[in-house]
Amino acid sequence: AHSDWQHYRIDSDFLKATDAWQLSLGLPDGVFPVDAVRGAPVKVKIRDTVILSGRVDSVTRDVSRRGVTLSLSGRDDAAILVDCAAPVFSARQLNLDEVIASIVRPLGITRIRIQASGMTRNDRIHIEPGERAWDALARAAAARGVWPWLDPDGTLVIGGPDYSSPTVADLILRRDGQGNNLISLSDMRNIQGCFSELILLAQSHASTT
């Protein structure tokens, strides 16, 4: 484990396939860790909380008059679903468990949790040659009104947002500075891609109020 990081960055988006991370570590002794190699498994923690589980994609070693620096970057465990193509097949009337068995499990992801009920079967599933495993999984999940994502411990979750869960945190930025927990806030508004009519389609994981 390494703890004296100079800089870290976590890029996380619910609608993107993988979460990315970057870390930089200064090495006063000038000795690069032997375990910092491409493909090495990684758990990114803030204090004792696991933020992300994945693997190292790239390793950069910098040597200059200012010192020796090690920079690592990578993605979470969903990266294999982005880098690998799904097995080519065509089938009818598959439930989500059967889709997972055909697309996800062959790539080594075994910790899977489905948190949705009452999902319908697809009339037809067809995987094109070279189609990414993540794209095939996301398409099959979206047809059932759910979405895939990875928990910090590397578990693949397929379901919908829990609208009844409590608020995780409050972001505060007051002009008087009292109780602030934000350093800065940006608001950007753009007219590109705006539509005169917006239609929202509810799916099976939603609930009526």
PDB file of C-alpha atoms in Angstrom:
ATOM      1  CA  ALA A   1       0.000   0.000   0.000  1.00  0.00           C
ATOM      2  CA  HIS A   2       1.150   3.543  -0.791  1.00  0.00           C
ATOM      3  CA  SER A   3      -0.249   6.543   1.083  1.00  0.00           C
ATOM      4  CA  ASP A   4       1.912   9.627   0.452  1.00  0.00           C
ATOM      5  CA  TRP A   5       0.275  10.656  -2.820  1.00  0.00           C
ATOM      6  CA  GLN A   6       0.869  14.189  -4.072  1.00  0.00           C
ATOM      7  CA  HIS A   7      -2.169  14.314  -6.331  1.00  0.00           C
ATOM      8  CA  TYR A   8      -5.182  12.169  -7.121  1.00  0.00           C
ATOM      9  CA  ARG A   9      -8.168  12.455  -9.429  1.00  0.00           C
ATOM     10  CA  ILE A  10     -11.277  10.284  -9.754  1.00  0.00           C
ATOM     11  CA  ASP A  11     -13.578  10.670 -12.772  1.00  0.00           C
ATOM     12  CA  SER A  12     -16.966   9.062 -12.143  1.00  0.00           C
ATOM     13  CA  ASP A  13     -20.106   9.273 -14.266  1.00  0.00           C
ATOM     14  CA  PHE A  14     -23.202   7.111 -13.810  1.00  0.00           C
ATOM     15  CA  LEU A  15     -23.848   6.983 -17.558  1.00  0.00           C
ATOM     16  CA  LYS A  16     -20.253   6.234 -18.599  1.00  0.00           C
ATOM     17  CA  ALA A  17     -18.966   2.701 -18.783  1.00  0.00           C
ATOM     18  CA  THR A  18     -15.916   3.004 -16.542  1.00  0.00           C
ATOM     19  CA  ASP A  19     -14.640   5.265 -13.783  1.00  0.00           C
ATOM     20  CA  ALA A  20     -11.097   6.560 -14.315  1.00  0.00           C
ATOM     21  CA  TRP A  21      -8.432   7.437 -11.753  1.00  0.00           C
ATOM     22  CA  GLN A  22      -5.025   9.132 -11.688  1.00  0.00           C
ATOM     23  CA  LEU A  23      -2.419   9.216  -8.915  1.00  0.00           C
ATOM     24  CA  SER A  24       0.988  10.905  -8.560  1.00  0.00           C
ATOM     25  CA  LEU A  25       3.593   9.974  -5.959  1.00  0.00           C
ATOM     26  CA  GLY A  26       6.867  11.692  -5.153  1.00  0.00           C
ATOM     27  CA  LEU A  27       9.819   9.392  -4.450  1.00  0.00           C
ATOM     28  CA  PRO A  28      12.481  11.169  -2.348  1.00  0.00           C
ATOM     29  CA  ASP A  29      14.648   8.030  -2.328  1.00  0.00           C
ATOM     30  CA  GLY A  30      14.478   7.772  -6.120  1.00  0.00           C
ATOM     31  CA  VAL A  31      13.360   4.121  -6.016  1.00  0.00           C
ATOM     32  CA  PHE A  32      10.338   3.098  -8.081  1.00  0.00           C
ATOM     33  CA  PRO A  33       8.015   0.503  -6.476  1.00  0.00           C
ATOM     34  CA  VAL A  34       8.384  -2.880  -8.158  1.00  0.00           C
ATOM     35  CA  ASP A  35       4.653  -3.597  -7.852  1.00  0.00           C
ATOM     36  CA  ALA A  36       3.629  -0.515  -9.886  1.00  0.00           C
ATOM     37  CA  VAL A  37       3.158  -2.292 -13.215  1.00  0.00           C
ATOM     38  CA  ARG A  38       0.525  -2.315 -15.931  1.00  0.00           C
ATOM     39  CA  GLY A  39      -2.383  -4.595 -15.174  1.00  0.00           C
ATOM     40  CA  ALA A  40      -1.786  -4.670 -11.414  1.00  0.00           C
ATOM     41  CA  PRO A  41      -4.990  -4.754  -9.321  1.00  0.00           C
ATOM     42  CA  VAL A  42      -5.747  -1.540  -7.440  1.00  0.00           C
ATOM     43  CA  LYS A  43      -8.037  -0.418  -4.641  1.00  0.00           C
ATOM     44  CA  VAL A  44      -8.275   3.349  -4.244  1.00  0.00           C
ATOM     45  CA  LYS A  45      -9.130   4.358  -0.677  1.00  0.00           C
ATOM     46  CA  ILE A  46      -9.819   7.659   1.031  1.00  0.00           C
ATOM     47  CA  ARG A  47      -9.035   6.965   4.661  1.00  0.00           C
ATOM     48  CA  ASP A  48     -10.657   3.546   5.224  1.00  0.00           C
ATOM     49  CA  THR A  49     -13.354   3.858   2.555  1.00  0.00           C
ATOM     50  CA  VAL A  50     -12.890   2.034  -0.752  1.00  0.00           C
ATOM     51  CA  ILE A  51     -13.675   4.464  -3.570  1.00  0.00           C
ATOM     52  CA  LEU A  52     -12.804   2.340  -6.573  1.00  0.00           C
ATOM     53  CA  SER A  53     -11.511  -1.118  -7.513  1.00  0.00           C
ATOM     54  CA  GLY A  54      -9.727  -1.606 -10.806  1.00  0.00           C
ATOM     55  CA  ARG A  55      -6.387  -2.067 -12.511  1.00  0.00           C
ATOM     56  CA  VAL A  56      -3.423   0.022 -13.601  1.00  0.00           C
ATOM     57  CA  ASP A  57      -3.593   1.019 -17.266  1.00  0.00           C
ATOM     58  CA  SER A  58      -0.450   3.125 -17.576  1.00  0.00           C
ATOM     59  CA  VAL A  59       2.688   3.795 -15.545  1.00  0.00           C
ATOM     60  CA  THR A  60       4.746   6.980 -16.016  1.00  0.00           C
ATOM     61  CA  ARG A  61       8.161   7.458 -14.401  1.00  0.00           C
ATOM     62  CA  ASP A  62       9.547  10.999 -14.418  1.00  0.00           C
ATOM     63  CA  VAL A  63      13.136  11.834 -13.479  1.00  0.00           C
ATOM     64  CA  SER A  64      14.288  15.470 -13.472  1.00  0.00           C
ATOM     65  CA  ARG A  65      16.225  18.000 -11.420  1.00  0.00           C
ATOM     66  CA  ARG A  66      13.104  18.566  -9.338  1.00  0.00           C
ATOM     67  CA  GLY A  67      12.952  14.947  -8.246  1.00  0.00           C
ATOM     68  CA  VAL A  68      11.544  11.546  -9.104  1.00  0.00           C
ATOM     69  CA  THR A  69       7.802  11.115  -9.620  1.00  0.00           C
ATOM     70  CA  LEU A  70       5.638   8.079 -10.267  1.00  0.00           C
ATOM     71  CA  SER A  71       2.277   8.604 -11.984  1.00  0.00           C
ATOM     72  CA  LEU A  72      -0.336   5.874 -12.329  1.00  0.00           C
ATOM     73  CA  SER A  73      -3.646   5.909 -14.150  1.00  0.00           C
ATOM     74  CA  GLY A  74      -6.300   3.338 -14.834  1.00  0.00           C
ATOM     75  CA  ARG A  75      -9.972   2.413 -14.753  1.00  0.00           C
ATOM     76  CA  ASP A  76     -12.299   0.390 -12.588  1.00  0.00           C
ATOM     77  CA  ASP A  77     -13.114  -3.287 -13.128  1.00  0.00           C
ATOM     78  CA  ALA A  78     -15.665  -2.465 -15.832  1.00  0.00           C
ATOM     79  CA  ALA A  79     -12.761  -1.703 -18.183  1.00  0.00           C
ATOM     80  CA  ILE A  80     -12.672  -5.308 -19.389  1.00  0.00           C
ATOM     81  CA  LEU A  81     -16.244  -4.910 -20.645  1.00  0.00           C
ATOM     82  CA  VAL A  82     -15.120  -1.883 -22.664  1.00  0.00           C
ATOM     83  CA  ASP A  83     -11.901  -3.387 -24.011  1.00  0.00           C
ATOM     84  CA  CYS A  84     -13.360  -6.785 -24.978  1.00  0.00           C
ATOM     85  CA  ALA A  85     -15.976  -7.696 -27.550  1.00  0.00           C
ATOM     86  CA  ALA A  86     -19.073  -9.617 -26.552  1.00  0.00           C
ATOM     87  CA  PRO A  87     -19.484 -13.180 -27.847  1.00  0.00           C
ATOM     88  CA  VAL A  88     -21.423 -13.149 -31.095  1.00  0.00           C
ATOM     89  CA  PHE A  89     -24.834 -14.750 -30.715  1.00  0.00           C
ATOM     90  CA  SER A  90     -28.482 -14.252 -31.531  1.00  0.00           C
ATOM     91  CA  ALA A  91     -31.310 -15.437 -29.307  1.00  0.00           C
ATOM     92  CA  ARG A  92     -34.925 -14.843 -28.398  1.00  0.00           C
ATOM     93  CA  GLN A  93     -36.760 -14.517 -25.092  1.00  0.00           C
ATOM     94  CA  LEU A  94     -33.754 -14.180 -22.780  1.00  0.00           C
ATOM     95  CA  ASN A  95     -34.056 -12.959 -19.222  1.00  0.00           C
ATOM     96  CA  LEU A  96     -31.370 -10.750 -17.702  1.00  0.00           C
ATOM     97  CA  ASP A  97     -29.637 -13.645 -15.920  1.00  0.00           C
ATOM     98  CA  GLU A  98     -29.197 -15.418 -19.249  1.00  0.00           C
ATOM     99  CA  VAL A  99     -27.846 -12.254 -20.884  1.00  0.00           C
ATOM    100  CA  ILE A 100     -25.288 -11.873 -18.072  1.00  0.00           C
ATOM    101  CA  ALA A 101     -24.253 -15.513 -18.385  1.00  0.00           C
ATOM    102  CA  SER A 102     -23.635 -15.018 -22.111  1.00  0.00           C
ATOM    103  CA  ILE A 103     -21.876 -11.620 -22.044  1.00  0.00           C
ATOM    104  CA  VAL A 104     -20.415 -10.777 -18.625  1.00  0.00           C
ATOM    105  CA  ARG A 105     -19.382 -13.968 -16.857  1.00  0.00           C
ATOM    106  CA  PRO A 106     -17.127 -15.235 -19.697  1.00  0.00           C
ATOM    107  CA  LEU A 107     -14.988 -12.095 -19.170  1.00  0.00           C
ATOM    108  CA  GLY A 108     -14.306 -12.917 -15.518  1.00  0.00           C
ATOM    109  CA  ILE A 109     -16.780 -10.672 -13.695  1.00  0.00           C
ATOM    110  CA  THR A 110     -18.464 -12.943 -11.160  1.00  0.00           C
ATOM    111  CA  ARG A 111     -19.707 -10.567  -8.457  1.00  0.00           C
ATOM    112  CA  ILE A 112     -23.057  -9.452  -9.845  1.00  0.00           C
ATOM    113  CA  ARG A 113     -26.153  -8.074  -8.139  1.00  0.00           C
ATOM    114  CA  ILE A 114     -29.504  -7.491  -9.829  1.00  0.00           C
ATOM    115  CA  GLN A 115     -31.630  -5.049  -7.861  1.00  0.00           C
ATOM    116  CA  ALA A 116     -34.794  -4.917  -9.929  1.00  0.00           C
ATOM    117  CA  SER A 117     -37.884  -7.081 -10.170  1.00  0.00           C
ATOM    118  CA  GLY A 118     -40.609  -7.704 -12.694  1.00  0.00           C
ATOM    119  CA  MET A 119     -38.366  -7.254 -15.732  1.00  0.00           C
ATOM    120  CA  THR A 120     -39.624  -8.544 -19.059  1.00  0.00           C
ATOM    121  CA  ARG A 121     -37.788 -10.768 -21.502  1.00  0.00           C
ATOM    122  CA  ASN A 122     -36.451  -9.309 -24.720  1.00  0.00           C
ATOM    123  CA  ASP A 123     -38.128 -10.453 -27.896  1.00  0.00           C
ATOM    124  CA  ARG A 124     -34.727 -10.710 -29.546  1.00  0.00           C
ATOM    125  CA  ILE A 125     -31.069 -10.081 -28.730  1.00  0.00           C
ATOM    126  CA  HIS A 126     -28.506  -9.893 -31.497  1.00  0.00           C
ATOM    127  CA  ILE A 127     -24.811  -9.226 -30.871  1.00  0.00           C
ATOM    128  CA  GLU A 128     -22.904  -7.768 -33.794  1.00  0.00           C
ATOM    129  CA  PRO A 129     -19.318  -8.917 -34.482  1.00  0.00           C
ATOM    130  CA  GLY A 130     -16.918  -6.621 -32.620  1.00  0.00           C
ATOM    131  CA  GLU A 131     -19.607  -5.044 -30.427  1.00  0.00           C
ATOM    132  CA  ARG A 132     -18.233  -4.078 -27.022  1.00  0.00           C
ATOM    133  CA  ALA A 133     -19.439  -6.207 -24.149  1.00  0.00           C
ATOM    134  CA  TRP A 134     -20.463  -3.093 -22.213  1.00  0.00           C
ATOM    135  CA  ASP A 135     -22.541  -1.773 -25.129  1.00  0.00           C
ATOM    136  CA  ALA A 136     -24.323  -5.104 -25.482  1.00  0.00           C
ATOM    137  CA  LEU A 137     -25.012  -5.281 -21.747  1.00  0.00           C
ATOM    138  CA  ALA A 138     -26.207  -1.663 -21.558  1.00  0.00           C
ATOM    139  CA  ARG A 139     -28.516  -2.183 -24.530  1.00  0.00           C
ATOM    140  CA  ALA A 140     -30.021  -5.317 -23.003  1.00  0.00           C
ATOM    141  CA  ALA A 141     -30.444  -3.597 -19.622  1.00  0.00           C
ATOM    142  CA  ALA A 142     -31.958  -0.412 -21.070  1.00  0.00           C
ATOM    143  CA  ALA A 143     -34.555  -2.487 -22.931  1.00  0.00           C
ATOM    144  CA  ARG A 144     -35.717  -3.696 -19.504  1.00  0.00           C
ATOM    145  CA  GLY A 145     -35.720  -0.262 -17.892  1.00  0.00           C
ATOM    146  CA  VAL A 146     -32.525  -0.697 -15.855  1.00  0.00           C
ATOM    147  CA  TRP A 147     -28.860   0.285 -16.126  1.00  0.00           C
ATOM    148  CA  PRO A 148     -25.492  -1.328 -15.217  1.00  0.00           C
ATOM    149  CA  TRP A 149     -22.819   0.206 -12.998  1.00  0.00           C
ATOM    150  CA  LEU A 150     -20.015  -0.912 -10.687  1.00  0.00           C
ATOM    151  CA  ASP A 151     -19.952  -0.522  -6.921  1.00  0.00           C
ATOM    152  CA  PRO A 152     -16.645   0.605  -5.348  1.00  0.00           C
ATOM    153  CA  ASP A 153     -15.853  -2.995  -4.351  1.00  0.00           C
ATOM    154  CA  GLY A 154     -16.082  -4.127  -7.991  1.00  0.00           C
ATOM    155  CA  THR A 155     -19.574  -5.643  -7.868  1.00  0.00           C
ATOM    156  CA  LEU A 156     -21.529  -5.224 -11.114  1.00  0.00           C
ATOM    157  CA  VAL A 157     -24.970  -3.867 -10.231  1.00  0.00           C
ATOM    158  CA  ILE A 158     -27.883  -3.878 -12.654  1.00  0.00           C
ATOM    159  CA  GLY A 159     -30.931  -1.945 -11.560  1.00  0.00           C
ATOM    160  CA  GLY A 160     -32.380   1.510 -11.216  1.00  0.00           C
ATOM    161  CA  PRO A 161     -31.890   4.466  -8.877  1.00  0.00           C
ATOM    162  CA  ASP A 162     -33.369   4.132  -5.404  1.00  0.00           C
ATOM    163  CA  TYR A 163     -35.462   7.278  -5.127  1.00  0.00           C
ATOM    164  CA  SER A 164     -36.329   6.530  -1.498  1.00  0.00           C
ATOM    165  CA  SER A 165     -32.719   6.547  -0.271  1.00  0.00           C
ATOM    166  CA  PRO A 166     -31.675   9.480   1.943  1.00  0.00           C
ATOM    167  CA  THR A 167     -29.499  12.331   0.693  1.00  0.00           C
ATOM    168  CA  VAL A 168     -25.820  11.414   0.718  1.00  0.00           C
ATOM    169  CA  ALA A 169     -24.516  14.949   1.327  1.00  0.00           C
ATOM    170  CA  ASP A 170     -25.430  18.627   1.104  1.00  0.00           C
ATOM    171  CA  LEU A 171     -23.234  20.923  -0.994  1.00  0.00           C
ATOM    172  CA  ILE A 172     -23.071  24.380   0.580  1.00  0.00           C
ATOM    173  CA  LEU A 173     -21.624  27.603  -0.862  1.00  0.00           C
ATOM    174  CA  ARG A 174     -22.901  30.740   0.876  1.00  0.00           C
ATOM    175  CA  ARG A 175     -21.757  34.287   0.234  1.00  0.00           C
ATOM    176  CA  ASP A 176     -21.082  34.882   3.921  1.00  0.00           C
ATOM    177  CA  GLY A 177     -18.869  31.781   4.063  1.00  0.00           C
ATOM    178  CA  GLN A 178     -20.739  30.183   6.964  1.00  0.00           C
ATOM    179  CA  GLY A 179     -20.832  26.386   6.794  1.00  0.00           C
ATOM    180  CA  ASN A 180     -19.355  26.172   3.311  1.00  0.00           C
ATOM    181  CA  ASN A 181     -18.003  22.857   2.073  1.00  0.00           C
ATOM    182  CA  LEU A 182     -17.421  23.928  -1.542  1.00  0.00           C
ATOM    183  CA  ILE A 183     -14.283  25.687  -2.723  1.00  0.00           C
ATOM    184  CA  SER A 184     -15.768  26.803  -6.039  1.00  0.00           C
ATOM    185  CA  LEU A 185     -18.919  26.420  -8.120  1.00  0.00           C
ATOM    186  CA  SER A 186     -19.383  26.833 -11.873  1.00  0.00           C
ATOM    187  CA  ASP A 187     -22.668  27.180 -13.778  1.00  0.00           C
ATOM    188  CA  MET A 188     -22.459  26.837 -17.568  1.00  0.00           C
ATOM    189  CA  ARG A 189     -25.492  27.179 -19.813  1.00  0.00           C
ATOM    190  CA  ASN A 190     -25.464  26.329 -23.503  1.00  0.00           C
ATOM    191  CA  ILE A 191     -28.175  26.564 -26.141  1.00  0.00           C
ATOM    192  CA  GLN A 192     -26.701  23.795 -28.303  1.00  0.00           C
ATOM    193  CA  GLY A 193     -28.780  20.636 -28.417  1.00  0.00           C
ATOM    194  CA  CYS A 194     -31.832  22.259 -26.832  1.00  0.00           C
ATOM    195  CA  PHE A 195     -35.211  20.910 -27.903  1.00  0.00           C
ATOM    196  CA  SER A 196     -38.629  22.554 -28.025  1.00  0.00           C
ATOM    197  CA  GLU A 197     -40.286  19.426 -26.640  1.00  0.00           C
ATOM    198  CA  LEU A 198     -38.929  16.922 -24.117  1.00  0.00           C
ATOM    199  CA  ILE A 199     -40.671  13.579 -23.523  1.00  0.00           C
ATOM    200  CA  LEU A 200     -39.802  11.514 -20.441  1.00  0.00           C
ATOM    201  CA  LEU A 201     -40.564   7.794 -20.533  1.00  0.00           C
ATOM    202  CA  ALA A 202     -40.909   6.059 -17.170  1.00  0.00           C
ATOM    203  CA  GLN A 203     -39.514   2.561 -16.770  1.00  0.00           C
ATOM    204  CA  SER A 204     -40.310  -0.346 -14.502  1.00  0.00           C
ATOM    205  CA  HIS A 205     -37.998   0.750 -11.663  1.00  0.00           C
ATOM    206  CA  ALA A 206     -39.889   4.029 -11.148  1.00  0.00           C
ATOM    207  CA  SER A 207     -42.725   4.373  -8.648  1.00  0.00           C
ATOM    208  CA  THR A 208     -45.890   6.430  -8.543  1.00  0.00           C
ATOM    209  CA  THR A 209     -46.475   9.117  -5.931  1.00  0.00           C
TER     210      THR A 209
END
